[in-house]
GROMACS .gro file of C-alpha atoms in nm:
model
  208
    1MET     CA    1   0.000   0.000   0.000
    2ALA     CA    2   0.138   0.341  -0.100
    3HIS     CA    3   0.211   0.589   0.176
    4ILE     CA    4   0.155   0.959   0.110
    5LYS     CA    5   0.347   1.205   0.322
    6ILE     CA    6   0.151   1.479   0.496
    7GLY     CA    7   0.373   1.745   0.340
    8GLU     CA    8   0.294   1.614  -0.009
    9VAL     CA    9  -0.080   1.630   0.061
   10ASP     CA   10  -0.045   1.987   0.189
   11LYS     CA   11   0.154   2.083  -0.121
   12ASP     CA   12  -0.106   1.930  -0.355
   13ASN     CA   13  -0.385   2.106  -0.169
   14SER     CA   14  -0.194   2.434  -0.189
   15VAL     CA   15  -0.145   2.398  -0.566
   16ASP     CA   16  -0.516   2.321  -0.608
   17LYS     CA   17  -0.610   2.624  -0.401
   18VAL     CA   18  -0.387   2.853  -0.606
   19GLU     CA   19  -0.544   2.726  -0.928
   20GLN     CA   20  -0.890   2.771  -0.777
   21ILE     CA   21  -0.809   3.129  -0.677
   22LEU     CA   22  -0.661   3.213  -1.018
   23GLN     CA   23  -0.971   3.081  -1.194
   24GLY     CA   24  -1.193   3.287  -0.965
   25ALA     CA   25  -0.975   3.591  -1.024
   26MET     CA   26  -1.000   3.551  -1.401
   27GLN     CA   27  -1.381   3.542  -1.379
   28GLU     CA   28  -1.386   3.862  -1.174
   29PHE     CA   29  -1.129   4.055  -1.379
   30LEU     CA   30  -1.324   3.974  -1.696
   31LYS     CA   31  -1.658   4.077  -1.543
   32GLN     CA   32  -1.556   4.373  -1.329
   33GLY     CA   33  -1.228   4.492  -1.478
   34TYR     CA   34  -0.923   4.549  -1.262
   35ALA     CA   35  -1.059   4.848  -1.069
   36GLY     CA   36  -1.392   4.679  -0.995
   37THR     CA   37  -1.239   4.354  -0.870
   38SER     CA   38  -1.172   4.306  -0.500
   39MET     CA   39  -1.007   4.027  -0.307
   40ASP     CA   40  -1.347   3.966  -0.143
   41ARG     CA   41  -1.507   3.909  -0.484
   42VAL     CA   42  -1.224   3.678  -0.586
   43ALA     CA   43  -1.266   3.472  -0.269
   44VAL     CA   44  -1.640   3.429  -0.338
   45ALA     CA   45  -1.582   3.341  -0.704
   46ALA     CA   46  -1.309   3.091  -0.609
   47GLY     CA   47  -1.517   2.936  -0.333
   48VAL     CA   48  -1.251   2.995  -0.067
   49SER     CA   49  -1.212   3.222   0.232
   50LYS     CA   50  -1.062   3.569   0.205
   51ALA     CA   51  -0.787   3.452   0.441
   52THR     CA   52  -0.699   3.172   0.197
   53VAL     CA   53  -0.664   3.424  -0.087
   54TYR     CA   54  -0.434   3.644   0.121
   55SER     CA   55  -0.231   3.345   0.236
   56HIS     CA   56  -0.129   3.288  -0.127
   57PHE     CA   57  -0.135   3.642  -0.270
   58GLN     CA   58  -0.034   3.959  -0.087
   59ASP     CA   59  -0.262   4.194  -0.279
   60LYS     CA   60  -0.469   4.237  -0.595
   61GLU     CA   61  -0.173   4.344  -0.807
   62GLY     CA   62   0.021   4.034  -0.700
   63LEU     CA   63  -0.277   3.818  -0.788
   64PHE     CA   64  -0.310   3.984  -1.128
   65LYS     CA   65   0.062   3.941  -1.193
   66ALA     CA   66   0.043   3.570  -1.108
   67LEU     CA   67  -0.253   3.530  -1.343
   68VAL     CA   68  -0.070   3.701  -1.632
   69GLU     CA   69   0.244   3.495  -1.570
   70GLN     CA   70   0.041   3.172  -1.571
   71LEU     CA   71  -0.125   3.270  -1.900
   72ALA     CA   72   0.213   3.367  -2.046
   73ARG     CA   73   0.369   3.029  -1.962
   74LYS     CA   74   0.071   2.848  -2.111
   75LYS     CA   75   0.079   3.050  -2.434
   76LEU     CA   76   0.456   3.017  -2.476
   77HIS     CA   77   0.436   2.639  -2.444
   78LEU     CA   78   0.143   2.615  -2.684
   79ILE     CA   79   0.313   2.836  -2.945
   80PHE     CA   80   0.671   2.708  -2.930
   81GLY     CA   81   0.640   2.381  -2.738
   82THR     CA   82   0.854   2.292  -2.439
   83GLU     CA   83   1.177   2.218  -2.629
   84PRO     CA   84   1.423   2.473  -2.776
   85LEU     CA   85   1.308   2.614  -3.109
   86GLU     CA   86   1.487   2.415  -3.378
   87GLY     CA   87   1.432   2.304  -3.736
   88GLU     CA   88   1.411   2.430  -4.092
   89PRO     CA   89   1.320   2.803  -4.083
   90LEU     CA   90   1.039   2.792  -4.339
   91ILE     CA   91   0.860   2.518  -4.143
   92VAL     CA   92   0.937   2.651  -3.795
   93LEU     CA   93   0.834   3.011  -3.864
   94ARG     CA   94   0.514   2.914  -4.043
   95GLN     CA   95   0.416   2.671  -3.768
   96SER     CA   96   0.499   2.920  -3.493
   97ALA     CA   97   0.298   3.196  -3.662
   98THR     CA   98   0.004   2.959  -3.714
   99ASN     CA   99   0.016   2.842  -3.352
  100ALA     CA  100   0.038   3.201  -3.225
  101LEU     CA  101  -0.267   3.316  -3.418
  102GLU     CA  102  -0.464   3.009  -3.321
  103GLN     CA  103  -0.385   3.066  -2.954
  104MET     CA  104  -0.490   3.430  -2.978
  105THR     CA  105  -0.794   3.411  -3.204
  106LYS     CA  106  -0.962   3.088  -3.092
  107ASP     CA  107  -0.936   3.156  -2.718
  108GLU     CA  108  -1.235   3.373  -2.626
  109GLU     CA  109  -1.106   3.417  -2.272
  110HIS     CA  110  -0.777   3.549  -2.410
  111CYS     CA  111  -0.963   3.800  -2.629
  112ALA     CA  112  -1.171   3.918  -2.333
  113PHE     CA  113  -0.862   3.946  -2.115
  114MET     CA  114  -0.686   4.157  -2.379
  115ARG     CA  115  -0.984   4.395  -2.378
  116VAL     CA  116  -0.952   4.430  -2.001
  117LEU     CA  117  -0.578   4.498  -2.029
  118ILE     CA  118  -0.618   4.759  -2.300
  119GLY     CA  119  -0.913   4.921  -2.121
  120GLU     CA  120  -0.727   4.950  -1.792
  121SER     CA  121  -0.388   5.050  -1.937
  122GLY     CA  122  -0.452   5.423  -1.902
  123ARG     CA  123  -0.522   5.410  -1.528
  124PHE     CA  124  -0.296   5.117  -1.446
  125PRO     CA  125   0.004   5.119  -1.683
  126GLU     CA  126   0.190   4.878  -1.453
  127LEU     CA  127  -0.064   4.608  -1.543
  128THR     CA  128   0.017   4.617  -1.913
  129GLN     CA  129   0.388   4.631  -1.828
  130ILE     CA  130   0.342   4.298  -1.648
  131CYS     CA  131   0.196   4.156  -1.970
  132VAL     CA  132   0.479   4.296  -2.184
  133ARG     CA  133   0.740   4.159  -1.944
  134ALA     CA  134   0.584   3.815  -1.895
  135MET     CA  135   0.443   3.745  -2.241
  136ILE     CA  136   0.567   3.975  -2.517
  137LYS     CA  137   0.934   3.992  -2.414
  138PRO     CA  138   0.988   3.611  -2.398
  139LEU     CA  139   0.817   3.568  -2.736
  140LEU     CA  140   1.043   3.832  -2.892
  141GLU     CA  141   1.355   3.684  -2.733
  142THR     CA  142   1.274   3.333  -2.855
  143LEU     CA  143   1.212   3.454  -3.211
  144SER     CA  144   1.519   3.680  -3.211
  145GLN     CA  145   1.747   3.400  -3.093
  146TYR     CA  146   1.608   3.160  -3.352
  147LEU     CA  147   1.651   3.408  -3.637
  148ALA     CA  148   2.005   3.497  -3.525
  149ALA     CA  149   2.092   3.126  -3.518
  150HIS     CA  150   2.014   3.097  -3.892
  151PRO     CA  151   2.261   3.315  -4.083
  152GLU     CA  152   2.141   3.162  -4.410
  153LEU     CA  153   1.835   3.386  -4.379
  154ASN     CA  154   2.062   3.691  -4.421
  155ILE     CA  155   1.863   3.887  -4.165
  156THR     CA  156   2.062   4.195  -4.070
  157ASP     CA  157   1.858   4.274  -3.758
  158PRO     CA  158   1.701   3.961  -3.599
  159GLU     CA  159   1.555   4.158  -3.307
  160ALA     CA  160   1.374   4.409  -3.528
  161THR     CA  161   1.258   4.129  -3.760
  162ALA     CA  162   1.116   3.941  -3.460
  163ARG     CA  163   0.919   4.252  -3.368
  164ILE     CA  164   0.786   4.279  -3.723
  165LEU     CA  165   0.678   3.914  -3.714
  166LEU     CA  166   0.510   3.930  -3.374
  167GLY     CA  167   0.374   4.281  -3.429
  168THR     CA  168   0.198   4.175  -3.748
  169LEU     CA  169   0.031   3.882  -3.573
  170VAL     CA  170  -0.071   4.085  -3.267
  171HIS     CA  171  -0.208   4.367  -3.486
  172PHE     CA  172  -0.412   4.113  -3.681
  173HIS     CA  173  -0.551   3.965  -3.359
  174ILE     CA  174  -0.638   4.304  -3.209
  175THR     CA  175  -0.810   4.445  -3.517
  176GLN     CA  176  -0.992   4.124  -3.612
  177ASP     CA  177  -1.087   3.982  -3.272
  178VAL     CA  178  -1.030   4.219  -2.981
  179MET     CA  179  -1.182   4.518  -3.167
  180HIS     CA  180  -1.442   4.306  -3.353
  181GLY     CA  181  -1.316   4.420  -3.695
  182LYS     CA  182  -1.322   4.095  -3.894
  183ASP     CA  183  -1.637   4.198  -4.085
  184ILE     CA  184  -1.494   4.542  -4.161
  185ILE     CA  185  -1.147   4.438  -4.277
  186PRO     CA  186  -1.184   4.064  -4.337
  187MET     CA  187  -0.882   3.847  -4.414
  188GLU     CA  188  -0.800   3.481  -4.366
  189SER     CA  189  -0.516   3.418  -4.124
  190ASP     CA  190  -0.346   3.179  -4.370
  191ARG     CA  191  -0.324   3.458  -4.624
  192LEU     CA  192  -0.155   3.688  -4.374
  193ILE     CA  193   0.094   3.421  -4.267
  194ASP     CA  194   0.176   3.331  -4.630
  195ALA     CA  195   0.253   3.696  -4.708
  196LEU     CA  196   0.460   3.737  -4.392
  197ILE     CA  197   0.672   3.429  -4.458
  198HIS     CA  198   0.713   3.530  -4.823
  199LEU     CA  199   0.846   3.872  -4.720
  200ILE     CA  200   1.110   3.719  -4.493
  201PHE     CA  201   1.230   3.449  -4.730
  202ASN     CA  202   1.209   3.663  -5.042
  203SER     CA  203   1.429   3.919  -4.868
  204ALA     CA  204   1.675   3.643  -4.772
  205GLU     CA  205   1.694   3.514  -5.130
  206SER     CA  206   1.748   3.864  -5.272
  207HIS     CA  207   2.057   3.907  -5.049
  208GLN     CA  208   2.220   3.581  -5.154
   0.00000   0.00000   0.00000
């Protein structure tokens, strides 16, 4: 018969509680926005006591930061996988761009969360800085490092090129999904990705 240590049970319960609190927090941030969300509301939504919330998170900003960091880790793994980015550039870049758009456009919760972030950015700039630091910066660094590791692409500025790649995808997501513009400026995501990849590789070929 397997024996489970008390400490392991406590750790598992703690992890479950954190997940429960983060899920409750997401519900409240999406419904009430950052300013309208309180730790009391989060506790009710999570089905835990207020003391339990405070035992894991010092304040609302810390809770929001933890939520953004959790989302960032999830998105990074879904876009790039858990292994270092390797492989033939044409395949890797196309797959990464496709994964990124799928993760942004097909996740309604992500779209709603982006609206909250953008809406609150004027009053709470530190919130959007958390997102840039936890999500955007690692994406840019991963792309920059991959591009720099492939000199055959003849990319003179991998960091700027990574920003162009990611910026195009984020702009597409914001205008089509976050701002509900897909009926106003419709375009298939495959068409955008094809054009983006063509620009990069056509530029590489012209410098050879």
